[in-house]
Amino acid sequence: MTPPPKSTWSCTARRVFVGGWLALLLSGCVTPWERSALLKNRQDNIDNIHGPTERRLLGSLWEKKKDEIEASNGSLKPIPGTEEYTAAEDLYKDEKYAVAQASFKKVAKKYKKSEIREDALFMEGESAYQLGNFYEAENSYAKLLRDYPSTRHLDDVSKRLFEIARQWLDFPKVAEVGEIQQANYDDFGNRLPAEKPPEKSRSPVWVPNFTDKSKPWFDTEGNGVGCLRLIWLNDPTGPLADDALMLAASHYARRNNFVEADRHFTLLREEYPNSPHVQNAFVLGSHVKLMSYQGSHYDGKTLEDAENLKKSILRLYPDSSDSKRVQDELARMEEAKADREWELVVFYERKNNKRAQAVYCHLVIDRFPQTQAALRAKQRLQELGPAYASGQRLLTSQPDPKREWWDMRNARDVNPLPKPAAPPAKATAEIPTEEKASAPPRRLFGVFGRGSNGEAPIDDSDAKPIEEAEDPPRRGWFGRPQPMPPESPGDAESRETLINGEENANRGGFFNRFSRPKQLKSEDIETEDAPIEPGMSGQSRL
């Protein structure tokens, strides 16, 4: 009996799944199990970090403990994995480095919680280094520093990493000024080539390495700088920390990465002031900082920092062989600073602001009198006229700018209007006592009396009442007048009965204008008043 054919959909899904995982692995992404393995039991603390003296003491105690175990003839309990480690160590002594590397790797993987794992990781890296497989050796050393930051093998690991970095970098020596690109003071954007350009060209990062087993698959130089970074981060007080920083900064300077080179030179000057590389850090640091300056159209902070560094070189190292070159560079940097001020003159020329041009021309002449920009400033003042050249025009006050109609709203904030003067008090003539007594009383708010000024009241006995204006026609939602609805005779009588003459007073109100008054039903109004018996209260009446 033949088996049933497989589903086309299942085969396609399987192929897509496998292809996706292959693309993920080839792209260099970290898979979920790799991420869990890298971050497993990782805690950021400083419990296992020790200084150089403490590391030496721990190393001596470890050697003493091993001697006691060997002399005890098995009376003491051995460390787990000691027998396998000893067998792998014998293979290393017999120069069987490949077999020894595999044995040490097995011990480190099997006894993860044993003290023997630290030595196994170190010997695994040593075996790979003796075989010339520097990439695997660097991985073993990096794993050792990650799991044991203050390992007793830290000094040996730093030496090995430094040698590997020198092998992977094309220029394993400190850079010189002639090997770096030079500044073009006429146009800082276009740099001049180096006087002694490097002979070797850098291989592209994306080109894989299939032939040399001593180098990584990709980015050999980047991995070399990574080795140097492991040294100064894990052993900052060691003897090779400043050397690693200087070598990394030199590499960046040769590769025209002036920002990173400046950062490393600055770190070396600040953290290792007693290092023998400090003078080179000042000289090369000032050069790469000047190379970071892009011109007068950009920020001038790097230009000022480079000038301060060059002045520090002349003050700290007056007998240096670079003093003459530094002085020439300082003179040319004055020209660059003057050009920055001259750019403001050009800017106000486009604005057609002669007064501002004259101000900055005088500033250039005062601050940088020995530069070419000062000559251009004098010529520009002559073009502007003798009043600007002598400065007489600059001393005269300028009228306030004319305000446009849209800016008059803020005019009161700038020039507030003066407060109006108080009107003079009216002189009132005193009325004699006889006239005050004979004057008729004044009618005020329906009460007879005399005013405060003693004047006689106005006779309004023959005054006529003011006729009220008719209500304006009621308007609808769209502004069209609408007629008032007609009233029935019954509504008019009930309204007159309820309002009792107060309708005219409230007629102009909002609610009376747009709403009709509440009407009472005929059965609620009693036609005849009920007789009230004596002694009845108000509640009993209701």
Short mmCIF file of C-alpha atoms in Angstrom, two decimals, residues 3-429:
data_model
loop_
_atom_site.label_atom_id
_atom_site.label_comp_id
_atom_site.label_asym_id
_atom_site.label_seq_id
_atom_site.Cartn_x
_atom_site.Cartn_y
_atom_site.Cartn_z
CA PRO A 3 1.65 6.10 1.57
CA PRO A 4 -0.51 9.16 1.02
CA PRO A 5 1.23 12.14 -0.66
CA LYS A 6 2.44 14.94 1.56
CA SER A 7 0.58 18.19 1.61
CA THR A 8 2.05 20.91 -0.58
CA TRP A 9 1.20 23.52 2.05
CA SER A 10 3.16 21.70 4.81
CA CYS A 11 6.25 21.45 2.57
CA THR A 12 6.04 25.15 1.69
CA ALA A 13 5.61 26.17 5.34
CA ARG A 14 8.60 24.04 6.35
CA ARG A 15 10.76 25.63 3.69
CA VAL A 16 9.73 29.14 4.71
CA PHE A 17 10.44 28.33 8.36
CA VAL A 18 13.91 26.94 7.64
CA GLY A 19 14.73 29.80 5.27
CA GLY A 20 13.70 32.36 7.86
CA TRP A 21 15.93 30.86 10.51
CA LEU A 22 18.87 30.67 8.10
CA ALA A 23 18.40 34.34 7.19
CA LEU A 24 18.27 35.20 10.90
CA LEU A 25 21.50 33.36 11.62
CA LEU A 26 23.35 34.75 8.59
CA SER A 27 22.30 38.32 9.37
CA GLY A 28 24.06 38.14 12.73
CA CYS A 29 20.94 38.50 14.90
CA VAL A 30 20.93 36.90 18.33
CA THR A 31 18.59 33.94 18.59
CA PRO A 32 16.37 33.52 21.67
CA TRP A 33 18.44 30.69 23.16
CA GLU A 34 21.66 32.63 22.56
CA ARG A 35 20.19 35.64 24.33
CA SER A 36 19.09 33.51 27.29
CA ALA A 37 22.55 31.91 27.45
CA LEU A 38 24.30 35.30 27.38
CA LEU A 39 22.06 36.93 29.99
CA LYS A 40 21.62 33.89 32.25
CA ASN A 41 22.31 34.63 35.94
CA ARG A 42 23.79 38.01 35.07
CA GLN A 43 23.74 40.52 37.90
CA ASP A 44 25.39 43.92 37.68
CA ASN A 45 27.26 44.34 40.96
CA ILE A 46 30.79 44.94 42.23
CA ASP A 47 30.99 42.07 44.70
CA ASN A 48 33.56 40.17 42.62
CA ILE A 49 35.71 43.19 41.74
CA HIS A 50 39.07 43.43 43.56
CA GLY A 51 42.07 45.69 43.35
CA PRO A 52 45.60 44.66 42.26
CA THR A 53 46.82 43.88 45.80
CA GLU A 54 43.76 41.82 46.64
CA ARG A 55 44.08 39.89 43.38
CA ARG A 56 47.69 39.00 44.18
CA LEU A 57 46.71 37.84 47.67
CA LEU A 58 43.89 35.69 46.31
CA GLY A 59 46.28 34.18 43.78
CA SER A 60 48.82 33.31 46.45
CA LEU A 61 46.10 31.76 48.64
CA TRP A 62 44.92 29.70 45.69
CA GLU A 63 48.43 28.39 45.02
CA LYS A 64 48.84 27.59 48.69
CA LYS A 65 45.55 25.71 48.72
CA LYS A 66 46.58 23.63 45.70
CA ASP A 67 49.88 22.76 47.37
CA GLU A 68 48.03 21.64 50.49
CA ILE A 69 45.75 19.42 48.40
CA GLU A 70 48.70 17.80 46.66
CA ALA A 71 50.58 17.27 49.95
CA SER A 72 47.58 15.83 51.73
CA ASN A 73 47.56 12.69 49.54
CA GLY A 74 43.78 12.76 49.32
CA SER A 75 43.14 13.52 53.02
CA LEU A 76 41.43 16.80 52.07
CA LYS A 77 38.34 16.94 49.89
CA PRO A 78 39.46 17.96 46.37
CA ILE A 79 37.74 20.66 44.31
CA PRO A 80 35.20 19.23 41.81
CA GLY A 81 36.83 18.78 38.42
CA THR A 82 40.40 18.70 39.70
CA GLU A 83 41.27 15.33 38.13
CA GLU A 84 40.03 16.29 34.67
CA TYR A 85 41.74 19.66 34.92
CA THR A 86 45.02 18.00 35.88
CA ALA A 87 44.78 15.65 32.90
CA ALA A 88 44.18 18.58 30.54
CA GLU A 89 47.09 20.44 32.10
CA ASP A 90 49.38 17.50 31.40
CA LEU A 91 48.32 17.61 27.74
CA TYR A 92 49.17 21.31 27.65
CA LYS A 93 52.62 20.63 29.07
CA ASP A 94 53.17 18.01 26.38
CA GLU A 95 52.35 20.74 23.77
CA LYS A 96 49.21 18.96 22.64
CA TYR A 97 47.39 22.25 22.51
CA ALA A 98 44.41 21.22 20.38
CA VAL A 99 43.48 18.29 22.64
CA ALA A 100 44.21 20.38 25.73
CA GLN A 101 41.94 23.18 24.47
CA ALA A 102 39.05 20.77 23.99
CA SER A 103 39.64 19.26 27.46
CA PHE A 104 39.73 22.65 29.21
CA LYS A 105 36.60 23.71 27.37
CA LYS A 106 34.84 20.55 28.56
CA VAL A 107 35.87 21.18 32.18
CA ALA A 108 34.69 24.81 32.07
CA LYS A 109 31.33 23.76 30.65
CA LYS A 110 30.81 20.84 33.04
CA TYR A 111 31.81 22.48 36.35
CA LYS A 112 30.18 25.89 36.12
CA LYS A 113 29.84 26.31 39.91
CA SER A 114 33.29 25.02 40.80
CA GLU A 115 36.36 27.11 41.50
CA ILE A 116 38.20 25.16 38.86
CA ARG A 117 36.20 26.83 36.08
CA GLU A 118 38.19 30.07 36.34
CA ASP A 119 41.48 28.27 35.65
CA ALA A 120 39.88 26.16 32.92
CA LEU A 121 38.70 29.23 31.01
CA PHE A 122 42.14 30.81 31.23
CA MET A 123 43.94 27.66 30.08
CA GLU A 124 41.45 27.27 27.22
CA GLY A 125 42.45 30.71 25.98
CA GLU A 126 46.14 29.91 26.46
CA SER A 127 45.85 26.74 24.40
CA ALA A 128 44.12 28.63 21.56
CA TYR A 129 46.78 31.36 21.71
CA GLN A 130 49.59 28.80 21.39
CA LEU A 131 47.85 27.36 18.33
CA GLY A 132 47.71 30.83 16.77
CA ASN A 133 43.90 30.87 16.84
CA PHE A 134 43.65 34.37 18.29
CA TYR A 135 39.93 34.73 17.65
CA GLU A 136 39.01 31.77 19.89
CA ALA A 137 41.58 32.89 22.44
CA GLU A 138 40.01 36.35 22.59
CA ASN A 139 36.57 34.80 23.09
CA SER A 140 37.85 32.71 26.01
CA TYR A 141 39.55 35.71 27.64
CA ALA A 142 36.43 37.84 27.20
CA LYS A 143 34.28 35.14 28.80
CA LEU A 144 36.74 34.91 31.70
CA LEU A 145 36.60 38.69 32.30
CA ARG A 146 32.83 38.68 32.08
CA ASP A 147 32.33 35.92 34.64
CA TYR A 148 35.32 36.80 36.86
CA PRO A 149 36.02 40.57 36.59
CA SER A 150 38.79 40.42 39.22
CA THR A 151 40.32 37.15 38.18
CA ARG A 152 43.80 36.32 39.47
CA HIS A 153 44.89 35.91 35.84
CA LEU A 154 44.01 39.51 34.96
CA ASP A 155 47.61 40.64 34.35
CA ASP A 156 48.31 37.73 32.02
CA VAL A 157 45.02 38.21 30.20
CA SER A 158 45.77 41.92 29.64
CA LYS A 159 49.14 41.04 28.10
CA ARG A 160 47.59 38.47 25.77
CA LEU A 161 44.83 40.84 24.67
CA PHE A 162 47.35 43.59 23.98
CA GLU A 163 49.42 41.27 21.77
CA ILE A 164 46.31 40.10 19.91
CA ALA A 165 45.26 43.71 19.30
CA ARG A 166 48.66 44.55 17.86
CA GLN A 167 48.40 41.57 15.56
CA TRP A 168 44.97 42.57 14.29
CA LEU A 169 45.71 46.28 13.85
CA ASP A 170 47.69 47.30 10.79
CA PHE A 171 49.73 49.90 12.74
CA PRO A 172 50.69 48.53 16.17
CA LYS A 173 52.65 51.66 17.17
CA VAL A 174 51.81 55.13 18.44
CA ALA A 175 50.89 57.50 15.64
CA GLU A 176 52.89 60.55 14.61
CA VAL A 177 51.59 63.91 13.42
CA GLY A 178 52.92 63.27 9.90
CA GLU A 179 50.78 60.12 9.59
CA ILE A 180 47.54 62.08 10.13
CA GLN A 181 45.77 64.38 7.72
CA GLN A 182 46.71 68.06 7.98
CA ALA A 183 44.42 71.04 8.46
CA ASN A 184 43.72 73.34 5.54
CA TYR A 185 43.52 76.80 7.12
CA ASP A 186 42.17 78.35 3.92
CA ASP A 187 39.29 75.87 3.75
CA PHE A 188 38.82 73.67 6.81
CA GLY A 189 36.26 71.56 5.01
CA ASN A 190 38.89 70.25 2.54
CA ARG A 191 41.68 68.59 4.54
CA LEU A 192 45.21 68.15 3.24
CA PRO A 193 46.67 64.65 2.85
CA ALA A 194 49.10 63.21 5.39
CA GLU A 195 52.81 63.80 4.96
CA LYS A 196 53.51 60.11 5.59
CA PRO A 197 50.41 58.26 4.43
CA PRO A 198 49.96 54.66 5.59
CA GLU A 199 51.23 52.04 3.19
CA LYS A 200 48.55 49.50 3.97
CA SER A 201 44.97 50.04 2.92
CA ARG A 202 42.11 49.05 5.17
CA SER A 203 40.09 46.04 4.07
CA PRO A 204 36.33 46.57 3.90
CA VAL A 205 34.37 45.58 6.97
CA TRP A 206 31.85 43.50 5.05
CA VAL A 207 34.46 41.31 3.32
CA PRO A 208 34.69 37.96 5.17
CA ASN A 209 37.96 36.24 6.08
CA PHE A 210 38.13 32.61 4.92
CA THR A 211 41.92 32.06 4.79
CA ASP A 212 43.60 33.35 7.95
CA LYS A 213 42.51 31.46 11.08
CA SER A 214 44.30 33.92 13.35
CA LYS A 215 41.83 36.70 12.46
CA PRO A 216 38.06 36.97 12.94
CA TRP A 217 35.63 36.51 10.10
CA PHE A 218 34.65 40.20 9.85
CA ASP A 219 36.11 43.59 10.87
CA THR A 220 39.56 42.62 12.07
CA GLU A 221 40.52 46.15 13.09
CA GLY A 222 37.27 46.69 14.97
CA ASN A 223 37.87 43.50 16.97
CA GLY A 224 41.42 44.70 17.69
CA VAL A 225 40.09 47.93 19.17
CA GLY A 226 37.63 45.77 21.16
CA CYS A 227 40.57 43.91 22.72
CA LEU A 228 42.12 47.21 23.78
CA ARG A 229 38.80 48.29 25.24
CA LEU A 230 38.66 45.14 27.37
CA ILE A 231 42.04 46.08 28.85
CA TRP A 232 41.29 49.60 30.06
CA LEU A 233 37.75 48.76 31.16
CA ASN A 234 38.61 45.64 33.20
CA ASP A 235 42.09 46.60 34.36
CA PRO A 236 42.10 50.43 34.57
CA THR A 237 44.93 50.46 37.15
CA GLY A 238 47.07 47.92 35.32
CA PRO A 239 50.35 48.70 33.54
CA LEU A 240 48.81 48.41 30.05
CA ALA A 241 45.69 50.57 30.48
CA ASP A 242 47.28 53.81 29.22
CA ASP A 243 49.10 51.94 26.44
CA ALA A 244 45.79 50.47 25.26
CA LEU A 245 44.13 53.90 25.26
CA MET A 246 47.02 55.45 23.31
CA LEU A 247 47.04 52.67 20.73
CA ALA A 248 43.27 52.91 20.20
CA ALA A 249 43.44 56.72 19.84
CA SER A 250 46.29 56.40 17.33
CA HIS A 251 44.28 53.95 15.29
CA TYR A 252 41.30 56.31 15.12
CA ALA A 253 43.55 59.24 14.19
CA ARG A 254 45.11 57.29 11.30
CA ARG A 255 41.66 56.29 10.07
CA ASN A 256 40.49 59.94 10.12
CA ASN A 257 37.92 59.31 12.84
CA PHE A 258 38.88 62.51 14.64
CA VAL A 259 35.92 62.60 17.02
CA GLU A 260 36.73 59.19 18.56
CA ALA A 261 40.44 59.98 18.53
CA ASP A 262 39.79 63.22 20.43
CA ARG A 263 37.64 61.37 22.98
CA HIS A 264 40.37 58.78 23.66
CA PHE A 265 43.15 61.39 23.89
CA THR A 266 41.02 63.42 26.32
CA LEU A 267 40.41 60.32 28.45
CA LEU A 268 44.13 59.60 28.51
CA ARG A 269 45.02 63.17 29.61
CA GLU A 270 42.39 63.23 32.35
CA GLU A 271 42.66 59.70 33.78
CA TYR A 272 46.40 59.05 33.39
CA PRO A 273 48.26 62.35 33.97
CA ASN A 274 51.47 60.50 34.96
CA SER A 275 51.57 58.33 31.86
CA PRO A 276 54.56 58.64 29.49
CA HIS A 277 52.07 59.18 26.66
CA VAL A 278 50.67 62.43 28.09
CA GLN A 279 52.84 64.71 25.95
CA ASN A 280 51.81 62.88 22.79
CA ALA A 281 48.22 63.02 24.01
CA PHE A 282 48.48 66.84 24.15
CA VAL A 283 50.20 67.17 20.77
CA LEU A 284 48.06 64.69 18.87
CA GLY A 285 44.93 65.66 20.81
CA SER A 286 45.26 69.32 19.79
CA HIS A 287 45.80 68.26 16.19
CA VAL A 288 42.75 65.97 15.94
CA LYS A 289 40.59 68.55 17.76
CA LEU A 290 41.62 71.15 15.18
CA MET A 291 40.80 68.64 12.44
CA SER A 292 37.28 68.37 13.88
CA TYR A 293 36.69 72.08 13.15
CA GLN A 294 34.60 72.49 9.99
CA GLY A 295 35.03 76.20 9.26
CA SER A 296 33.66 79.65 10.09
CA HIS A 297 30.09 78.65 9.25
CA TYR A 298 30.04 76.07 12.09
CA ASP A 299 30.47 76.07 15.84
CA GLY A 300 33.80 77.48 17.04
CA LYS A 301 34.03 75.51 20.30
CA THR A 302 36.49 72.98 18.86
CA LEU A 303 38.67 75.81 17.54
CA GLU A 304 38.85 77.38 21.00
CA ASP A 305 39.64 74.02 22.65
CA ALA A 306 42.40 73.32 20.13
CA GLU A 307 43.90 76.75 20.81
CA ASN A 308 43.86 76.13 24.57
CA LEU A 309 45.57 72.75 24.11
CA LYS A 310 48.32 74.25 21.95
CA LYS A 311 48.91 76.99 24.51
CA SER A 312 49.15 74.30 27.19
CA ILE A 313 51.82 72.51 25.13
CA LEU A 314 53.97 75.66 25.02
CA ARG A 315 53.48 76.20 28.75
CA LEU A 316 54.06 72.59 29.90
CA TYR A 317 56.69 71.52 27.36
CA PRO A 318 58.63 74.64 26.31
CA ASP A 319 61.61 72.60 25.10
CA SER A 320 59.57 70.25 22.95
CA SER A 321 60.55 69.67 19.33
CA ASP A 322 57.01 70.59 18.29
CA SER A 323 57.13 74.11 19.81
CA LYS A 324 57.95 75.89 16.52
CA ARG A 325 55.18 74.09 14.66
CA VAL A 326 52.69 74.80 17.47
CA GLN A 327 53.50 78.53 17.38
CA ASP A 328 52.94 78.66 13.63
CA GLU A 329 49.62 76.87 14.05
CA LEU A 330 48.54 79.35 16.75
CA ALA A 331 49.27 82.25 14.40
CA ARG A 332 47.18 80.68 11.66
CA MET A 333 44.41 79.94 14.12
CA GLU A 334 44.21 83.70 14.81
CA GLU A 335 43.40 84.12 11.14
CA ALA A 336 40.65 81.53 11.48
CA LYS A 337 39.15 83.36 14.47
CA ALA A 338 39.27 86.67 12.58
CA ASP A 339 37.48 85.04 9.65
CA ARG A 340 34.67 84.05 11.99
CA GLU A 341 34.16 87.72 12.94
CA TRP A 342 34.42 88.78 9.32
CA GLU A 343 31.52 86.47 8.45
CA LEU A 344 29.31 88.75 10.58
CA VAL A 345 30.34 91.73 8.44
CA VAL A 346 29.36 89.79 5.32
CA PHE A 347 26.06 88.85 6.94
CA TYR A 348 25.09 92.47 7.70
CA GLU A 349 26.21 93.47 4.23
CA ARG A 350 23.47 91.25 2.87
CA LYS A 351 21.08 92.96 5.28
CA ASN A 352 22.25 96.38 4.03
CA ASN A 353 22.94 97.44 7.63
CA LYS A 354 25.89 99.85 7.41
CA ARG A 355 25.96 100.62 11.12
CA ALA A 356 26.35 96.92 12.10
CA GLN A 357 29.02 96.47 9.43
CA ALA A 358 31.01 99.33 10.90
CA VAL A 359 30.69 97.94 14.43
CA TYR A 360 32.10 94.53 13.50
CA CYS A 361 34.78 96.04 11.27
CA HIS A 362 36.08 98.04 14.24
CA LEU A 363 35.88 94.89 16.39
CA VAL A 364 38.00 92.90 13.89
CA ILE A 365 40.59 95.68 13.75
CA ASP A 366 40.81 95.92 17.54
CA ARG A 367 41.01 92.17 18.28
CA PHE A 368 42.99 90.88 15.29
CA PRO A 369 45.11 93.77 14.02
CA GLN A 370 47.76 91.60 12.33
CA THR A 371 45.41 89.51 10.20
CA GLN A 372 44.16 89.74 6.65
CA ALA A 373 40.65 90.21 7.97
CA ALA A 374 41.76 93.49 9.60
CA LEU A 375 42.92 94.80 6.22
CA ARG A 376 39.58 93.90 4.67
CA ALA A 377 37.80 95.62 7.54
CA LYS A 378 39.72 98.87 7.01
CA GLN A 379 38.89 98.80 3.32
CA ARG A 380 35.21 98.23 4.09
CA LEU A 381 35.15 101.22 6.48
CA GLN A 382 36.54 103.43 3.75
CA GLU A 383 33.79 102.25 1.43
CA LEU A 384 31.16 103.02 4.05
CA GLY A 385 32.36 106.62 4.43
CA PRO A 386 34.45 108.79 6.74
CA ALA A 387 31.66 109.03 9.31
CA TYR A 388 31.73 105.24 9.83
CA ALA A 389 35.51 104.98 9.55
CA SER A 390 36.08 107.55 12.30
CA GLY A 391 33.35 106.10 14.48
CA GLN A 392 31.50 109.43 14.74
CA ARG A 393 28.37 107.93 13.20
CA LEU A 394 28.39 105.16 15.76
CA LEU A 395 28.30 107.61 18.67
CA THR A 396 25.16 109.39 17.52
CA SER A 397 21.88 108.15 18.92
CA GLN A 398 19.50 106.43 16.58
CA PRO A 399 15.77 107.22 16.45
CA ASP A 400 13.32 104.62 17.50
CA PRO A 401 12.31 102.31 14.68
CA LYS A 402 9.04 103.04 12.96
CA ARG A 403 6.25 100.83 14.13
CA GLU A 404 3.84 99.29 11.72
CA TRP A 405 0.13 99.09 12.34
CA TRP A 406 0.29 95.40 13.28
CA ASP A 407 2.90 96.08 15.94
CA MET A 408 1.04 98.90 17.65
CA ARG A 409 -0.49 96.48 20.12
CA ASN A 410 2.87 96.24 21.90
CA ALA A 411 3.62 99.95 21.70
CA ARG A 412 2.10 100.62 25.12
CA ASP A 413 4.41 98.06 26.72
CA VAL A 414 7.48 99.84 25.32
CA ASN A 415 6.29 103.46 25.59
CA PRO A 416 3.38 103.56 28.06
CA LEU A 417 0.97 106.46 27.71
CA PRO A 418 1.13 109.16 30.41
CA LYS A 419 -1.61 109.11 32.97
CA PRO A 420 -4.22 111.88 32.51
CA ALA A 421 -4.09 114.68 35.06
CA ALA A 422 -6.85 114.85 37.63
CA PRO A 423 -9.52 117.53 36.83
CA PRO A 424 -9.41 120.60 39.10
CA ALA A 425 -11.92 120.66 41.91
CA LYS A 426 -14.89 122.96 41.37
CA ALA A 427 -15.12 125.91 43.71
CA THR A 428 -18.53 125.85 45.36
CA ALA A 429 -19.95 129.09 46.71
#
